[in-house]
């Protein structure tokens, strides 16, 4: 009967409408929820410690490592990698790792032309390595992933310091585990001196007017470190506060007009832009591999993981000022800045000037003489495309040599990041010159000797590198992204330096070269 059909139609119509309305509201609620969640994530994603804490902990200064000089003139250091506990906050013990202590390591110091040997004992429960970041040395002494030190074993690399005065550092480099080993506290400074820098009127009293500033970001879960990486943090672990030399909320009393800060970004993923709240200019005197030709006045210095800068700050009597890290507008797009750490800001280190300051000599107008290649005699160019999935399209493989360079030659390397996220690029063994940044001459902070450079998405840099070291076809050096999470994932490649016409030898998976002794 037609009547029933019509009733049925009307009913199904109204049911259809009801379903539509319900569906519609579900979609609307979901959209609101997603929007709300997004807003919540977005507004909660940037971190700032600016003005939030009073800095009441006296800055720890890593002790200078003891050493002895053997008959043949070799300076010998002893390092022991060990697990322990560190009290960062009152009465709370954090499980940590360190060299000759529970967290970080002593500052090693040697002079140009000096022979050094470091006897490293691995007192950890697992294998690791110690790499000399920024050091020009034979590949088998480099401490990369091929020089593993088993638990209980000792490794004694030795070399002759053959480069200018600089602020270098050391840290583990076990393939796939570097972020964890460094994040647990294994890192230290290695300062090199030379005659030229010794003769310059620069602040140089260690711990007095010449301060090591090892900056790391951390997050605590109770007493323990929380190394968890949040979703959307594709650069790796980002902490919610910083410490310097292992001191939270640190201050340092200073008694000189000019204070030299040896800034080392030892964080695993975070990039900083250091400066001062009152916008005062400071003098940049050195970069990764040593002094600039002349001091450069600036208000900000950006450092990505692994990079160093030596700056000199002028203090006014009785003042307190904060070394601060500011938001970075060149870090990437809004998304990267927000979720990748570029919008974050931190109070890093408070400097408290005495009422009366010891007068400092003015900075010399000429500092170092650059020993980095200018690239004019380059015999070869190479390209490196940075992707999180691997450099030049392939992830790191321990037994594959990616590039072979000839000893005594200069090359230009063009490094490009179009991966949509920030990366950086570090090369072992050499200090290179930045020839171009996006086709333009480099800014002052990239004119000195460099071993690590920051490349936000869209950046291209052209570098000049010279391979002077001894040839060793069987042992590779590394080049990699120093965002350690990326490095561990495989954003790393291997190069060997060979004699002319020599070929790269086959690499054994993780053979350990160098002077190994088994200990207990
Ligand atoms: Cu600082 Cu290959 O490392
Ligand atoms: Cu290195
Ligand atoms: Cu990277």
mmCIF file of N, CA and C in Angstrom, residues 271 302 304 307 330-331 384 386 414-419 421-426 436-438 452-463 481 483:
data_model
loop_
_atom_site.group_PDB
_atom_site.id
_atom_site.type_symbol
_atom_site.label_atom_id
_atom_site.label_comp_id
_atom_site.label_asym_id
_atom_site.label_seq_id
_atom_site.Cartn_x
_atom_site.Cartn_y
_atom_site.Cartn_z
ATOM 1 N N UNK A 271 70.147 23.384 19.495
ATOM 2 C CA UNK A 271 70.949 24.499 18.985
ATOM 3 C C UNK A 271 70.627 25.734 19.828
ATOM 4 N N UNK A 302 75.267 31.687 17.323
ATOM 5 C CA UNK A 302 74.466 30.458 17.256
ATOM 6 C C UNK A 302 75.391 29.245 17.239
ATOM 7 N N UNK A 304 75.251 24.994 17.103
ATOM 8 C CA UNK A 304 74.532 23.721 17.041
ATOM 9 C C UNK A 304 75.391 22.664 17.744
ATOM 10 N N UNK A 307 79.508 22.363 18.153
ATOM 11 C CA UNK A 307 80.250 23.581 17.812
ATOM 12 C C UNK A 307 80.785 24.284 19.059
ATOM 13 N N UNK A 330 66.290 31.855 12.240
ATOM 14 C CA UNK A 330 66.782 31.139 11.050
ATOM 15 C C UNK A 330 66.728 29.629 11.224
ATOM 16 N N UNK A 331 65.955 29.160 12.189
ATOM 17 C CA UNK A 331 66.002 27.742 12.541
ATOM 18 C C UNK A 331 65.193 26.863 11.591
ATOM 19 N N UNK A 384 77.265 16.606 -0.767
ATOM 20 C CA UNK A 384 76.648 15.854 0.313
ATOM 21 C C UNK A 384 75.233 16.356 0.517
ATOM 22 N N UNK A 386 72.053 16.176 2.749
ATOM 23 C CA UNK A 386 71.712 15.764 4.109
ATOM 24 C C UNK A 386 70.262 15.327 4.203
ATOM 25 N N UNK A 414 80.366 20.502 -1.075
ATOM 26 C CA UNK A 414 79.132 21.274 -1.050
ATOM 27 C C UNK A 414 78.084 20.471 -0.295
ATOM 28 N N UNK A 415 77.612 21.063 0.773
ATOM 29 C CA UNK A 415 76.700 20.355 1.662
ATOM 30 C C UNK A 415 75.345 21.038 1.607
ATOM 31 N N UNK A 416 74.297 20.257 1.413
ATOM 32 C CA UNK A 416 72.980 20.843 1.214
ATOM 33 C C UNK A 416 71.949 20.173 2.103
ATOM 34 N N UNK A 417 71.107 20.971 2.704
ATOM 35 C CA UNK A 417 69.991 20.421 3.483
ATOM 36 C C UNK A 417 68.679 20.907 2.904
ATOM 37 N N UNK A 418 67.906 19.991 2.325
ATOM 38 C CA UNK A 418 66.559 20.344 1.875
ATOM 39 C C UNK A 418 65.591 19.335 2.462
ATOM 40 N N UNK A 419 65.917 18.887 3.658
ATOM 41 C CA UNK A 419 65.199 17.785 4.298
ATOM 42 C C UNK A 419 64.018 18.246 5.160
ATOM 43 N N UNK A 421 64.055 19.809 7.943
ATOM 44 C CA UNK A 421 64.366 19.918 9.377
ATOM 45 C C UNK A 421 65.821 20.343 9.508
ATOM 46 N N UNK A 422 66.190 20.894 10.663
ATOM 47 C CA UNK A 422 67.591 21.318 10.800
ATOM 48 C C UNK A 422 68.548 20.125 10.908
ATOM 49 N N UNK A 423 69.728 20.271 10.360
ATOM 50 C CA UNK A 423 70.820 19.308 10.544
ATOM 51 C C UNK A 423 72.093 20.107 10.775
ATOM 52 N N UNK A 424 73.159 19.416 11.137
ATOM 53 C CA UNK A 424 74.456 20.056 11.009
ATOM 54 C C UNK A 424 75.420 19.073 10.377
ATOM 55 N N UNK A 425 76.648 19.493 10.172
ATOM 56 C CA UNK A 425 77.596 18.656 9.429
ATOM 57 C C UNK A 425 78.960 18.777 10.077
ATOM 58 N N UNK A 426 79.473 17.647 10.508
ATOM 59 C CA UNK A 426 80.771 17.606 11.184
ATOM 60 C C UNK A 426 81.701 16.678 10.413
ATOM 61 N N UNK A 436 81.342 29.503 1.160
ATOM 62 C CA UNK A 436 80.075 30.153 0.790
ATOM 63 C C UNK A 436 78.944 29.620 1.645
ATOM 64 N N UNK A 437 78.028 30.522 1.965
ATOM 65 C CA UNK A 437 76.775 30.127 2.599
ATOM 66 C C UNK A 437 75.654 30.591 1.684
ATOM 67 N N UNK A 438 74.919 29.675 1.120
ATOM 68 C CA UNK A 438 73.868 29.998 0.152
ATOM 69 C C UNK A 438 74.384 30.941 -0.940
ATOM 70 N N UNK A 452 82.409 21.861 12.401
ATOM 71 C CA UNK A 452 80.982 21.561 12.469
ATOM 72 C C UNK A 452 80.222 22.815 12.051
ATOM 73 N N UNK A 453 79.225 22.655 11.185
ATOM 74 C CA UNK A 453 78.426 23.810 10.774
ATOM 75 C C UNK A 453 76.944 23.469 10.820
ATOM 76 N N UNK A 454 76.153 24.475 11.126
ATOM 77 C CA UNK A 454 74.698 24.314 11.233
ATOM 78 C C UNK A 454 74.050 24.589 9.886
ATOM 79 N N UNK A 455 73.188 23.686 9.450
ATOM 80 C CA UNK A 455 72.470 23.890 8.194
ATOM 81 C C UNK A 455 70.974 23.740 8.410
ATOM 82 N N UNK A 456 70.276 24.870 8.589
ATOM 83 C CA UNK A 456 68.826 24.765 8.655
ATOM 84 C C UNK A 456 68.284 24.323 7.298
ATOM 85 N N UNK A 457 67.038 23.904 7.269
ATOM 86 C CA UNK A 457 66.435 23.489 6.006
ATOM 87 C C UNK A 457 66.620 24.577 4.950
ATOM 88 N N UNK A 458 67.036 24.175 3.768
ATOM 89 C CA UNK A 458 67.196 25.130 2.673
ATOM 90 C C UNK A 458 68.610 25.666 2.529
ATOM 91 N N UNK A 459 69.490 25.339 3.472
ATOM 92 C CA UNK A 459 70.840 25.904 3.432
ATOM 93 C C UNK A 459 71.792 25.056 2.591
ATOM 94 N N UNK A 460 72.702 25.747 1.928
ATOM 95 C CA UNK A 460 73.787 25.088 1.206
ATOM 96 C C UNK A 460 75.087 25.762 1.617
ATOM 97 N N UNK A 461 76.101 24.988 1.911
ATOM 98 C CA UNK A 461 77.408 25.556 2.234
ATOM 99 C C UNK A 461 78.475 24.894 1.392
ATOM 100 N N UNK A 462 79.443 25.720 1.022
ATOM 101 C CA UNK A 462 80.589 25.186 0.301
ATOM 102 C C UNK A 462 81.802 25.301 1.203
ATOM 103 N N UNK A 463 82.479 24.197 1.418
ATOM 104 C CA UNK A 463 83.595 24.128 2.351
ATOM 105 C C UNK A 463 84.881 23.778 1.616
ATOM 106 N N UNK A 481 75.952 14.140 10.718
ATOM 107 C CA UNK A 481 75.140 15.122 11.421
ATOM 108 C C UNK A 481 75.428 14.956 12.904
ATOM 109 N N UNK A 483 73.625 16.091 15.320
ATOM 110 C CA UNK A 483 72.433 15.867 16.124
ATOM 111 C C UNK A 483 72.457 14.359 16.382
#
